């Protein structure tokens, strides 16, 4: 068996979409395989969870309900090209590649005028600070804790409000293009409670140059969420937090033009559209 997989598995791609596996609640909810989206990919039936990586980063694997089918929950980086992509899958009997398709999506543009150039062209001194803060966040996103998340279809972290700025928006500050919008903005009044959308561990509590007062929660298996521009923080670094527990209050600290929650969701170190996890994805 092992030698067969060694010979065939090394060169063969498995297109799983045509196979007759049970329909999945998770796939129905989360499978939006676009750049900045999520692919839910069947790994077939196994006696234990296969180990999966994508772009050399570990990927979340969950069982499909009470079946022995396993699903990879893959974050697709916003910069990805469309077409066939491949997961590396390891099982006790060998290694194989599992393919999935990345479909196209067009993201909108927005031009923003900021009165202060402080946030458009930061000074030398601020650049050092920004670098340090970026490194801390990059580190938190790359963390892979083996605990399985309590839930991967997430709760809305704030009640009410409208989605004021979508994920992936291409942004121009005073005419200069900056990174696309890495999260979802929800416009709600200052002081609105922000609640954890799933169980987790608080990995960052800080006050950042761009993001203002910020909290990171690590939900396990590479699912990490970030909450920015908060007016108050109610948690401490290193503590566990339960689904529904308050982590802070909405504000407008950092580079922000008014009170709102900026919310990031990351899978396998790829920032993906948080709206997907709320059932609010716009194709
Ligand atoms: Zn934002």
PDB file of N, CA and C and ligand atoms in Angstrom, residues 164-166 171 181-186 211 228-229 255 260-264, ligand 1:
ATOM      1  N   UNK A 164     -19.279  48.840   7.462  1.00  0.00           N
ATOM      2  CA  UNK A 164     -18.969  50.126   6.841  1.00  0.00           C
ATOM      3  C   UNK A 164     -17.829  50.026   5.846  1.00  0.00           C
ATOM      4  N   UNK A 165     -16.995  49.032   5.966  1.00  0.00           N
ATOM      5  CA  UNK A 165     -15.885  48.879   5.024  1.00  0.00           C
ATOM      6  C   UNK A 165     -15.552  47.400   4.909  1.00  0.00           C
ATOM      7  N   UNK A 166     -15.667  46.852   3.674  1.00  0.00           N
ATOM      8  CA  UNK A 166     -15.493  45.407   3.526  1.00  0.00           C
ATOM      9  C   UNK A 166     -14.024  44.986   3.518  1.00  0.00           C
ATOM     10  N   UNK A 171      -7.217  50.497  -0.893  1.00  0.00           N
ATOM     11  CA  UNK A 171      -7.330  51.825  -0.278  1.00  0.00           C
ATOM     12  C   UNK A 171      -6.224  52.770  -0.704  1.00  0.00           C
ATOM     13  N   UNK A 181      -7.584  46.475   2.602  1.00  0.00           N
ATOM     14  CA  UNK A 181      -8.221  46.351   3.914  1.00  0.00           C
ATOM     15  C   UNK A 181      -8.173  44.891   4.381  1.00  0.00           C
ATOM     16  N   UNK A 182      -7.528  44.672   5.512  1.00  0.00           N
ATOM     17  CA  UNK A 182      -7.260  43.299   5.957  1.00  0.00           C
ATOM     18  C   UNK A 182      -8.391  42.706   6.785  1.00  0.00           C
ATOM     19  N   UNK A 183      -9.406  43.533   7.049  1.00  0.00           N
ATOM     20  CA  UNK A 183     -10.492  43.037   7.895  1.00  0.00           C
ATOM     21  C   UNK A 183     -11.833  43.618   7.492  1.00  0.00           C
ATOM     22  N   UNK A 184     -12.788  43.460   8.378  1.00  0.00           N
ATOM     23  CA  UNK A 184     -14.143  43.968   8.180  1.00  0.00           C
ATOM     24  C   UNK A 184     -14.386  45.058   9.214  1.00  0.00           C
ATOM     25  N   UNK A 185     -14.896  46.227   8.761  1.00  0.00           N
ATOM     26  CA  UNK A 185     -15.255  47.291   9.696  1.00  0.00           C
ATOM     27  C   UNK A 185     -16.747  47.223   9.994  1.00  0.00           C
ATOM     28  N   UNK A 186     -17.069  47.285  11.262  1.00  0.00           N
ATOM     29  CA  UNK A 186     -18.471  47.354  11.674  1.00  0.00           C
ATOM     30  C   UNK A 186     -18.652  48.667  12.433  1.00  0.00           C
ATOM     31  N   UNK A 211      -3.301  50.545  14.574  1.00  0.00           N
ATOM     32  CA  UNK A 211      -4.493  49.806  15.012  1.00  0.00           C
ATOM     33  C   UNK A 211      -5.080  50.296  16.332  1.00  0.00           C
ATOM     34  N   UNK A 228      -9.491  45.919  16.698  1.00  0.00           N
ATOM     35  CA  UNK A 228      -8.686  47.153  16.729  1.00  0.00           C
ATOM     36  C   UNK A 228      -9.519  48.407  17.018  1.00  0.00           C
ATOM     37  N   UNK A 229      -8.781  49.489  17.289  1.00  0.00           N
ATOM     38  CA  UNK A 229      -9.327  50.834  17.528  1.00  0.00           C
ATOM     39  C   UNK A 229     -10.213  50.880  18.778  1.00  0.00           C
ATOM     40  N   UNK A 255      -5.193  54.785  13.664  1.00  0.00           N
ATOM     41  CA  UNK A 255      -5.584  55.384  12.379  1.00  0.00           C
ATOM     42  C   UNK A 255      -7.033  55.027  12.092  1.00  0.00           C
ATOM     43  N   UNK A 260     -15.584  52.557  15.249  1.00  0.00           N
ATOM     44  CA  UNK A 260     -15.966  51.314  14.571  1.00  0.00           C
ATOM     45  C   UNK A 260     -15.092  50.194  15.102  1.00  0.00           C
ATOM     46  N   UNK A 261     -15.534  48.964  14.878  1.00  0.00           N
ATOM     47  CA  UNK A 261     -14.676  47.811  15.168  1.00  0.00           C
ATOM     48  C   UNK A 261     -14.024  47.375  13.861  1.00  0.00           C
ATOM     49  N   UNK A 262     -12.700  47.320  13.851  1.00  0.00           N
ATOM     50  CA  UNK A 262     -11.994  46.667  12.746  1.00  0.00           C
ATOM     51  C   UNK A 262     -11.672  45.261  13.219  1.00  0.00           C
ATOM     52  N   UNK A 263     -12.164  44.265  12.469  1.00  0.00           N
ATOM     53  CA  UNK A 263     -12.075  42.863  12.883  1.00  0.00           C
ATOM     54  C   UNK A 263     -11.367  42.040  11.818  1.00  0.00           C
ATOM     55  N   UNK A 264     -10.289  41.394  12.197  1.00  0.00           N
ATOM     56  CA  UNK A 264      -9.579  40.494  11.278  1.00  0.00           C
ATOM     57  C   UNK A 264      -9.816  39.044  11.668  1.00  0.00           C
TER      58      UNK A 264
HETATM   59 ZN1  LIG B   1     -10.783  48.566   9.103  1.00  0.00          ZN
END
